[in-house]
Amino acid sequence: MIDLHCHILPGIDDGAKTIDDSMAMARVAVAEGITHILATPHYKNGRWTNEKDVVLQSVTAVQKELDNRDIPLTIFPGQEVRIVGELMEDVLENKIQFVDEDNKYLMIEFPTATIPAFTDSLFFNLQKTGVTPIIVHPERNHAILNDPTILLNLVQKGALAQLTAGSYIGSFGKKIQKLSKQLIEANLVHFIASDAHNTTTRTFYMKDAYNKLEKEFGKEKLLEYKQVTKDIVNGELIHSAEPKLIKQSKFLGLF
Ligand code: FE
């Protein structure tokens, strides 16, 4: 099992605070069946910067500690990149850590409440250079909760989207859980990741989410979602099903 969104690196954002926290998270991950984690510390979310070189150094240190403690887990470097106007410049200045070695996939986070007006043009510019943006946890963005066609438009133009395991199993409340299921049904998300920050309030829930996915959508969907995580890490092309519209009426009056 591969987890493509996790705040396991110690002391650099609101995830693990110490190396012991990182190891505790690693043990929970392994117990759930996770073999590989993409470490995705926050980049420019207003509080933390965590440029590429910082991520690489931390991943090396954490991997060494995992190996010393015989914890069977592999950590890859990544970033959860807050959408910022200067992102293309940051890519050119080598501050950005992509998901895969060929720099084809990038994890992008929107602000909690809104979708910036420059999103369309930034995604267009990224895609023009061969980069596919992966929108992290769209189900937790208030604008998308109110109007999922915002996500539909971005996915139709080629963006991918990551559903958070906790959202799907209900740890962020009923509305987000309901939307999570609808996003899966409508092919508006493409895989599940944990976005784990610790082992208590924001843990992995990957096993629970995958069990639920299999129960509600069948074995084929489960295998498809797992395959997408592999393909993304390997920089392979994703052949995703046609995204569909979610009926608007269900979302009126949420906020
Ligand atoms: Fe995150």
PDB file of C-alpha atoms and ligand atoms in Angstrom:
ATOM      1  CA  MET A   1       0.000   0.000   0.000  1.00  0.00           C
ATOM      2  CA  ILE A   2       1.330   3.426  -0.972  1.00  0.00           C
ATOM      3  CA  ASP A   3       0.375   6.620   0.871  1.00  0.00           C
ATOM      4  CA  LEU A   4       0.939   9.737  -1.245  1.00  0.00           C
ATOM      5  CA  HIS A   5       0.095  12.381   1.348  1.00  0.00           C
ATOM      6  CA  CYS A   6       1.625  12.342   4.829  1.00  0.00           C
ATOM      7  CA  HIS A   7       3.171  14.794   7.280  1.00  0.00           C
ATOM      8  CA  ILE A   8       5.664  12.322   8.726  1.00  0.00           C
ATOM      9  CA  LEU A   9       8.810  14.493   8.580  1.00  0.00           C
ATOM     10  CA  PRO A  10       9.655  15.815  12.060  1.00  0.00           C
ATOM     11  CA  GLY A  11       9.672  19.444  13.154  1.00  0.00           C
ATOM     12  CA  ILE A  12       9.009  21.137   9.818  1.00  0.00           C
ATOM     13  CA  ASP A  13       5.237  21.632   9.803  1.00  0.00           C
ATOM     14  CA  ASP A  14       2.126  20.716  11.804  1.00  0.00           C
ATOM     15  CA  GLY A  15       2.823  16.981  11.425  1.00  0.00           C
ATOM     16  CA  ALA A  16       5.305  14.946  13.475  1.00  0.00           C
ATOM     17  CA  LYS A  17       7.119  17.118  16.022  1.00  0.00           C
ATOM     18  CA  THR A  18      10.072  14.863  16.801  1.00  0.00           C
ATOM     19  CA  ILE A  19      11.799  11.891  15.194  1.00  0.00           C
ATOM     20  CA  ASP A  20      10.086   9.671  17.771  1.00  0.00           C
ATOM     21  CA  ASP A  21       6.713  10.993  16.561  1.00  0.00           C
ATOM     22  CA  SER A  22       7.779  10.109  13.013  1.00  0.00           C
ATOM     23  CA  MET A  23       8.673   6.579  14.113  1.00  0.00           C
ATOM     24  CA  ALA A  24       5.352   6.195  15.941  1.00  0.00           C
ATOM     25  CA  MET A  25       3.531   7.259  12.766  1.00  0.00           C
ATOM     26  CA  ALA A  26       5.645   4.844  10.740  1.00  0.00           C
ATOM     27  CA  ARG A  27       4.669   1.959  13.025  1.00  0.00           C
ATOM     28  CA  VAL A  28       0.959   2.755  12.630  1.00  0.00           C
ATOM     29  CA  ALA A  29       1.409   3.003   8.854  1.00  0.00           C
ATOM     30  CA  VAL A  30       3.166  -0.372   8.654  1.00  0.00           C
ATOM     31  CA  ALA A  31       0.461  -1.971  10.834  1.00  0.00           C
ATOM     32  CA  GLU A  32      -2.137  -0.756   8.306  1.00  0.00           C
ATOM     33  CA  GLY A  33      -0.203  -2.355   5.462  1.00  0.00           C
ATOM     34  CA  ILE A  34       1.527   0.759   4.118  1.00  0.00           C
ATOM     35  CA  THR A  35       4.923   0.017   2.546  1.00  0.00           C
ATOM     36  CA  HIS A  36       5.747   3.404   0.958  1.00  0.00           C
ATOM     37  CA  ILE A  37       5.012   6.961   2.064  1.00  0.00           C
ATOM     38  CA  LEU A  38       5.388  10.147   0.098  1.00  0.00           C
ATOM     39  CA  ALA A  39       6.409  12.755   2.684  1.00  0.00           C
ATOM     40  CA  THR A  40       4.462  15.900   1.854  1.00  0.00           C
ATOM     41  CA  PRO A  41       5.325  18.765   4.218  1.00  0.00           C
ATOM     42  CA  HIS A  42       3.483  22.039   3.670  1.00  0.00           C
ATOM     43  CA  TYR A  43       5.083  24.423   1.176  1.00  0.00           C
ATOM     44  CA  LYS A  44       4.221  28.145   1.427  1.00  0.00           C
ATOM     45  CA  ASN A  45       0.899  27.599   3.182  1.00  0.00           C
ATOM     46  CA  GLY A  46       1.424  30.843   5.090  1.00  0.00           C
ATOM     47  CA  ARG A  47       3.308  29.268   7.995  1.00  0.00           C
ATOM     48  CA  TRP A  48       5.943  26.956   6.544  1.00  0.00           C
ATOM     49  CA  THR A  49       8.192  27.074   3.489  1.00  0.00           C
ATOM     50  CA  ASN A  50      10.030  23.736   3.301  1.00  0.00           C
ATOM     51  CA  GLU A  51      11.829  24.093   0.001  1.00  0.00           C
ATOM     52  CA  LYS A  52      13.017  20.999  -1.847  1.00  0.00           C
ATOM     53  CA  ASP A  53      16.497  20.797  -0.248  1.00  0.00           C
ATOM     54  CA  VAL A  54      14.986  20.828   3.273  1.00  0.00           C
ATOM     55  CA  VAL A  55      12.629  17.986   2.314  1.00  0.00           C
ATOM     56  CA  LEU A  56      15.413  15.885   0.804  1.00  0.00           C
ATOM     57  CA  GLN A  57      17.619  16.251   3.898  1.00  0.00           C
ATOM     58  CA  SER A  58      14.780  15.339   6.232  1.00  0.00           C
ATOM     59  CA  VAL A  59      13.719  12.302   4.172  1.00  0.00           C
ATOM     60  CA  THR A  60      17.297  10.973   4.265  1.00  0.00           C
ATOM     61  CA  ALA A  61      17.431  11.385   8.061  1.00  0.00           C
ATOM     62  CA  VAL A  62      14.038   9.743   8.631  1.00  0.00           C
ATOM     63  CA  GLN A  63      14.841   6.835   6.313  1.00  0.00           C
ATOM     64  CA  LYS A  64      18.094   6.240   8.185  1.00  0.00           C
ATOM     65  CA  GLU A  65      16.229   6.112  11.479  1.00  0.00           C
ATOM     66  CA  LEU A  66      13.604   3.729  10.053  1.00  0.00           C
ATOM     67  CA  ASP A  67      16.374   1.446   8.834  1.00  0.00           C
ATOM     68  CA  ASN A  68      18.158   1.614  12.207  1.00  0.00           C
ATOM     69  CA  ARG A  69      14.957   0.568  13.944  1.00  0.00           C
ATOM     70  CA  ASP A  70      14.154  -2.124  11.358  1.00  0.00           C
ATOM     71  CA  ILE A  71      10.825  -0.547  10.457  1.00  0.00           C
ATOM     72  CA  PRO A  72       9.958  -1.796   6.943  1.00  0.00           C
ATOM     73  CA  LEU A  73       8.882   1.482   5.359  1.00  0.00           C
ATOM     74  CA  THR A  74      10.260   3.508   2.454  1.00  0.00           C
ATOM     75  CA  ILE A  75       9.901   7.287   2.433  1.00  0.00           C
ATOM     76  CA  PHE A  76       9.933   9.337  -0.772  1.00  0.00           C
ATOM     77  CA  PRO A  77      10.352  13.118  -0.870  1.00  0.00           C
ATOM     78  CA  GLY A  78       7.338  15.219  -1.822  1.00  0.00           C
ATOM     79  CA  GLN A  79       5.601  18.474  -0.938  1.00  0.00           C
ATOM     80  CA  GLU A  80       2.075  19.709  -0.354  1.00  0.00           C
ATOM     81  CA  VAL A  81       2.378  22.863  -2.406  1.00  0.00           C
ATOM     82  CA  ARG A  82      -0.021  25.682  -1.538  1.00  0.00           C
ATOM     83  CA  ILE A  83      -1.215  27.283  -4.753  1.00  0.00           C
ATOM     84  CA  VAL A  84       0.714  30.567  -5.062  1.00  0.00           C
ATOM     85  CA  GLY A  85       0.992  33.034  -7.943  1.00  0.00           C
ATOM     86  CA  GLU A  86       4.769  32.572  -8.219  1.00  0.00           C
ATOM     87  CA  LEU A  87       4.661  28.757  -8.468  1.00  0.00           C
ATOM     88  CA  MET A  88       6.121  28.589 -11.994  1.00  0.00           C
ATOM     89  CA  GLU A  89       9.085  30.708 -10.838  1.00  0.00           C
ATOM     90  CA  ASP A  90       9.528  28.470  -7.789  1.00  0.00           C
ATOM     91  CA  VAL A  91       9.683  25.435 -10.094  1.00  0.00           C
ATOM     92  CA  LEU A  92      12.385  27.126 -12.190  1.00  0.00           C
ATOM     93  CA  GLU A  93      14.293  28.036  -9.010  1.00  0.00           C
ATOM     94  CA  ASN A  94      14.302  24.350  -7.967  1.00  0.00           C
ATOM     95  CA  LYS A  95      12.332  24.954  -4.760  1.00  0.00           C
ATOM     96  CA  ILE A  96       9.626  22.451  -5.668  1.00  0.00           C
ATOM     97  CA  GLN A  97       9.678  18.710  -5.004  1.00  0.00           C
ATOM     98  CA  PHE A  98       7.495  16.758  -7.408  1.00  0.00           C
ATOM     99  CA  VAL A  99       5.911  13.394  -6.624  1.00  0.00           C
ATOM    100  CA  ASP A 100       7.843  11.396  -9.209  1.00  0.00           C
ATOM    101  CA  GLU A 101      11.438  11.541 -10.431  1.00  0.00           C
ATOM    102  CA  ASP A 102      10.441  12.817 -13.864  1.00  0.00           C
ATOM    103  CA  ASN A 103       8.617  15.858 -12.419  1.00  0.00           C
ATOM    104  CA  LYS A 104       5.262  14.963 -13.960  1.00  0.00           C
ATOM    105  CA  TYR A 105       3.015  15.101 -10.884  1.00  0.00           C
ATOM    106  CA  LEU A 106       2.686  17.832  -8.291  1.00  0.00           C
ATOM    107  CA  MET A 107       0.516  17.835  -5.149  1.00  0.00           C
ATOM    108  CA  ILE A 108      -1.321  21.158  -4.916  1.00  0.00           C
ATOM    109  CA  GLU A 109      -3.359  22.489  -2.019  1.00  0.00           C
ATOM    110  CA  PHE A 110      -6.023  25.192  -2.255  1.00  0.00           C
ATOM    111  CA  PRO A 111      -6.783  27.539   0.632  1.00  0.00           C
ATOM    112  CA  THR A 112      -9.514  26.152   2.939  1.00  0.00           C
ATOM    113  CA  ALA A 113     -12.313  28.446   1.823  1.00  0.00           C
ATOM    114  CA  THR A 114     -11.669  29.536  -1.751  1.00  0.00           C
ATOM    115  CA  ILE A 115     -10.216  28.689  -5.164  1.00  0.00           C
ATOM    116  CA  PRO A 116      -7.890  31.499  -6.316  1.00  0.00           C
ATOM    117  CA  ALA A 117      -8.873  33.222  -9.577  1.00  0.00           C
ATOM    118  CA  PHE A 118      -5.477  32.426 -11.141  1.00  0.00           C
ATOM    119  CA  THR A 119      -5.931  28.640 -10.694  1.00  0.00           C
ATOM    120  CA  ASP A 120      -7.020  27.999 -14.283  1.00  0.00           C
ATOM    121  CA  SER A 121      -4.121  29.859 -15.866  1.00  0.00           C
ATOM    122  CA  LEU A 122      -1.579  28.389 -13.450  1.00  0.00           C
ATOM    123  CA  PHE A 123      -2.808  24.835 -14.125  1.00  0.00           C
ATOM    124  CA  PHE A 124      -2.706  25.584 -17.850  1.00  0.00           C
ATOM    125  CA  ASN A 125       0.898  26.758 -17.575  1.00  0.00           C
ATOM    126  CA  LEU A 126       1.898  23.732 -15.515  1.00  0.00           C
ATOM    127  CA  GLN A 127       0.225  21.337 -17.944  1.00  0.00           C
ATOM    128  CA  LYS A 128       1.891  23.090 -20.894  1.00  0.00           C
ATOM    129  CA  THR A 129       5.248  22.063 -19.397  1.00  0.00           C
ATOM    130  CA  GLY A 130       4.093  18.457 -18.930  1.00  0.00           C
ATOM    131  CA  VAL A 131       3.122  18.699 -15.264  1.00  0.00           C
ATOM    132  CA  THR A 132      -0.192  17.263 -14.031  1.00  0.00           C
ATOM    133  CA  PRO A 133      -1.495  19.045 -10.931  1.00  0.00           C
ATOM    134  CA  ILE A 134      -2.960  16.768  -8.261  1.00  0.00           C
ATOM    135  CA  ILE A 135      -5.511  18.632  -6.151  1.00  0.00           C
ATOM    136  CA  VAL A 136      -5.230  17.418  -2.552  1.00  0.00           C
ATOM    137  CA  HIS A 137      -8.406  16.896  -0.504  1.00  0.00           C
ATOM    138  CA  PRO A 138     -10.854  18.838  -2.745  1.00  0.00           C
ATOM    139  CA  GLU A 139     -13.654  17.519  -0.514  1.00  0.00           C
ATOM    140  CA  ARG A 140     -12.457  19.783   2.298  1.00  0.00           C
ATOM    141  CA  ASN A 141     -12.468  23.026   0.285  1.00  0.00           C
ATOM    142  CA  HIS A 142     -15.544  25.142   1.081  1.00  0.00           C
ATOM    143  CA  ALA A 143     -15.977  26.473  -2.457  1.00  0.00           C
ATOM    144  CA  ILE A 144     -15.971  22.925  -3.877  1.00  0.00           C
ATOM    145  CA  LEU A 145     -18.308  21.701  -1.110  1.00  0.00           C
ATOM    146  CA  ASN A 146     -20.765  24.363  -2.205  1.00  0.00           C
ATOM    147  CA  ASP A 147     -20.223  23.848  -5.907  1.00  0.00           C
ATOM    148  CA  PRO A 148     -18.500  20.635  -7.054  1.00  0.00           C
ATOM    149  CA  THR A 149     -18.620  21.807 -10.694  1.00  0.00           C
ATOM    150  CA  ILE A 150     -15.518  23.868  -9.829  1.00  0.00           C
ATOM    151  CA  LEU A 151     -13.681  20.572  -9.390  1.00  0.00           C
ATOM    152  CA  LEU A 152     -15.372  19.061 -12.446  1.00  0.00           C
ATOM    153  CA  ASN A 153     -14.005  21.889 -14.621  1.00  0.00           C
ATOM    154  CA  LEU A 154     -10.453  21.375 -13.349  1.00  0.00           C
ATOM    155  CA  VAL A 155     -10.597  17.574 -13.730  1.00  0.00           C
ATOM    156  CA  GLN A 156     -12.069  17.875 -17.238  1.00  0.00           C
ATOM    157  CA  LYS A 157      -9.020  19.933 -18.166  1.00  0.00           C
ATOM    158  CA  GLY A 158      -6.694  17.187 -16.930  1.00  0.00           C
ATOM    159  CA  ALA A 159      -6.074  17.747 -13.218  1.00  0.00           C
ATOM    160  CA  LEU A 160      -6.191  14.764 -10.851  1.00  0.00           C
ATOM    161  CA  ALA A 161      -7.577  14.828  -7.317  1.00  0.00           C
ATOM    162  CA  GLN A 162      -6.730  13.032  -4.055  1.00  0.00           C
ATOM    163  CA  LEU A 163      -9.412  12.074  -1.557  1.00  0.00           C
ATOM    164  CA  THR A 164      -8.384  11.957   2.105  1.00  0.00           C
ATOM    165  CA  ALA A 165      -9.042   8.638   3.858  1.00  0.00           C
ATOM    166  CA  GLY A 166     -10.425  10.358   6.977  1.00  0.00           C
ATOM    167  CA  SER A 167     -12.919  12.369   4.918  1.00  0.00           C
ATOM    168  CA  TYR A 168     -14.351   9.201   3.390  1.00  0.00           C
ATOM    169  CA  ILE A 169     -14.712   7.367   6.698  1.00  0.00           C
ATOM    170  CA  GLY A 170     -16.352  10.385   8.376  1.00  0.00           C
ATOM    171  CA  SER A 171     -13.715  11.923  10.618  1.00  0.00           C
ATOM    172  CA  PHE A 172     -14.356  15.415   9.158  1.00  0.00           C
ATOM    173  CA  GLY A 173     -18.136  15.204   9.551  1.00  0.00           C
ATOM    174  CA  LYS A 174     -21.161  14.019   7.588  1.00  0.00           C
ATOM    175  CA  LYS A 175     -21.175  16.663   4.826  1.00  0.00           C
ATOM    176  CA  ILE A 176     -17.577  16.005   3.835  1.00  0.00           C
ATOM    177  CA  GLN A 177     -18.177  12.261   4.068  1.00  0.00           C
ATOM    178  CA  LYS A 178     -21.203  12.498   1.793  1.00  0.00           C
ATOM    179  CA  LEU A 179     -19.345  14.575  -0.769  1.00  0.00           C
ATOM    180  CA  SER A 180     -16.420  12.142  -0.633  1.00  0.00           C
ATOM    181  CA  LYS A 181     -18.623   9.277  -1.777  1.00  0.00           C
ATOM    182  CA  GLN A 182     -20.210  11.411  -4.494  1.00  0.00           C
ATOM    183  CA  LEU A 183     -16.772  12.451  -5.767  1.00  0.00           C
ATOM    184  CA  ILE A 184     -15.781   8.781  -6.095  1.00  0.00           C
ATOM    185  CA  GLU A 185     -19.038   7.983  -7.921  1.00  0.00           C
ATOM    186  CA  ALA A 186     -18.547  10.910 -10.300  1.00  0.00           C
ATOM    187  CA  ASN A 187     -14.876  10.078 -11.066  1.00  0.00           C
ATOM    188  CA  LEU A 188     -13.870  13.430  -9.612  1.00  0.00           C
ATOM    189  CA  VAL A 189     -11.193  11.933  -7.352  1.00  0.00           C
ATOM    190  CA  HIS A 190      -8.628   9.392  -8.504  1.00  0.00           C
ATOM    191  CA  PHE A 191      -7.029   7.870  -5.414  1.00  0.00           C
ATOM    192  CA  ILE A 192      -7.006   7.933  -1.615  1.00  0.00           C
ATOM    193  CA  ALA A 193      -4.201   9.095   0.691  1.00  0.00           C
ATOM    194  CA  SER A 194      -4.025   9.606   4.454  1.00  0.00           C
ATOM    195  CA  ASP A 195      -2.873  13.218   4.996  1.00  0.00           C
ATOM    196  CA  ALA A 196      -1.847  11.824   8.403  1.00  0.00           C
ATOM    197  CA  HIS A 197      -0.335  14.359  10.813  1.00  0.00           C
ATOM    198  CA  ASN A 198       0.002  12.193  13.952  1.00  0.00           C
ATOM    199  CA  THR A 199      -1.200   8.921  15.492  1.00  0.00           C
ATOM    200  CA  THR A 200      -4.172  10.361  17.376  1.00  0.00           C
ATOM    201  CA  THR A 201      -6.372  13.162  15.993  1.00  0.00           C
ATOM    202  CA  ARG A 202      -5.170  12.978  12.384  1.00  0.00           C
ATOM    203  CA  THR A 203      -4.019   9.411  11.823  1.00  0.00           C
ATOM    204  CA  PHE A 204      -3.905   7.239   8.672  1.00  0.00           C
ATOM    205  CA  TYR A 205      -7.329   5.515   8.354  1.00  0.00           C
ATOM    206  CA  MET A 206      -6.063   3.993   5.085  1.00  0.00           C
ATOM    207  CA  LYS A 207      -7.110   0.439   5.899  1.00  0.00           C
ATOM    208  CA  ASP A 208     -10.605   1.573   6.926  1.00  0.00           C
ATOM    209  CA  ALA A 209     -10.987   3.742   3.840  1.00  0.00           C
ATOM    210  CA  TYR A 210      -9.868   0.989   1.465  1.00  0.00           C
ATOM    211  CA  ASN A 211     -12.207  -1.500   3.174  1.00  0.00           C
ATOM    212  CA  LYS A 212     -15.077   0.945   2.753  1.00  0.00           C
ATOM    213  CA  LEU A 213     -14.142   1.600  -0.870  1.00  0.00           C
ATOM    214  CA  GLU A 214     -14.185  -2.117  -1.633  1.00  0.00           C
ATOM    215  CA  LYS A 215     -17.501  -2.574   0.161  1.00  0.00           C
ATOM    216  CA  GLU A 216     -19.207   0.352  -1.611  1.00  0.00           C
ATOM    217  CA  PHE A 217     -17.569   0.249  -5.042  1.00  0.00           C
ATOM    218  CA  GLY A 218     -16.141  -3.264  -5.389  1.00  0.00           C
ATOM    219  CA  LYS A 219     -12.761  -4.927  -5.708  1.00  0.00           C
ATOM    220  CA  GLU A 220     -12.084  -3.480  -9.143  1.00  0.00           C
ATOM    221  CA  LYS A 221     -12.322   0.103  -7.856  1.00  0.00           C
ATOM    222  CA  LEU A 222     -10.018  -0.754  -4.962  1.00  0.00           C
ATOM    223  CA  LEU A 223      -7.418  -2.204  -7.317  1.00  0.00           C
ATOM    224  CA  GLU A 224      -7.798   0.751  -9.674  1.00  0.00           C
ATOM    225  CA  TYR A 225      -7.211   3.258  -6.861  1.00  0.00           C
ATOM    226  CA  LYS A 226      -4.160   1.357  -5.624  1.00  0.00           C
ATOM    227  CA  GLN A 227      -2.764   1.154  -9.161  1.00  0.00           C
ATOM    228  CA  VAL A 228      -3.127   4.926  -9.614  1.00  0.00           C
ATOM    229  CA  THR A 229      -0.887   5.546  -6.575  1.00  0.00           C
ATOM    230  CA  LYS A 230       1.788   3.301  -8.129  1.00  0.00           C
ATOM    231  CA  ASP A 231       1.482   4.917 -11.543  1.00  0.00           C
ATOM    232  CA  ILE A 232       1.796   8.404 -10.095  1.00  0.00           C
ATOM    233  CA  VAL A 233       4.957   7.559  -8.143  1.00  0.00           C
ATOM    234  CA  ASN A 234       6.403   6.011 -11.300  1.00  0.00           C
ATOM    235  CA  GLY A 235       5.459   9.038 -13.392  1.00  0.00           C
ATOM    236  CA  GLU A 236       3.198   6.961 -15.652  1.00  0.00           C
ATOM    237  CA  LEU A 237       0.155   8.263 -17.470  1.00  0.00           C
ATOM    238  CA  ILE A 238      -3.191   7.801 -15.669  1.00  0.00           C
ATOM    239  CA  HIS A 239      -6.139   6.626 -17.740  1.00  0.00           C
ATOM    240  CA  SER A 240      -9.041   7.899 -15.682  1.00  0.00           C
ATOM    241  CA  ALA A 241     -12.754   7.440 -16.252  1.00  0.00           C
ATOM    242  CA  GLU A 242     -14.804  10.354 -17.626  1.00  0.00           C
ATOM    243  CA  PRO A 243     -15.649  12.823 -14.828  1.00  0.00           C
ATOM    244  CA  LYS A 244     -19.352  13.450 -14.272  1.00  0.00           C
ATOM    245  CA  LEU A 245     -21.550  16.158 -12.834  1.00  0.00           C
ATOM    246  CA  ILE A 246     -22.900  15.888  -9.269  1.00  0.00           C
ATOM    247  CA  LYS A 247     -26.442  17.197  -8.865  1.00  0.00           C
ATOM    248  CA  GLN A 248     -26.241  20.759  -7.545  1.00  0.00           C
ATOM    249  CA  SER A 249     -29.398  20.690  -5.427  1.00  0.00           C
ATOM    250  CA  LYS A 250     -27.750  18.452  -2.857  1.00  0.00           C
ATOM    251  CA  PHE A 251     -25.275  21.201  -2.013  1.00  0.00           C
ATOM    252  CA  LEU A 252     -27.444  24.270  -1.591  1.00  0.00           C
ATOM    253  CA  GLY A 253     -27.330  25.927   1.783  1.00  0.00           C
ATOM    254  CA  LEU A 254     -24.308  24.152   3.208  1.00  0.00           C
ATOM    255  CA  PHE A 255     -22.530  27.337   4.237  1.00  0.00           C
TER     256      PHE A 255
HETATM  257 FE    FE B   1      -1.697  17.738   4.093  1.00  0.00          FE
END
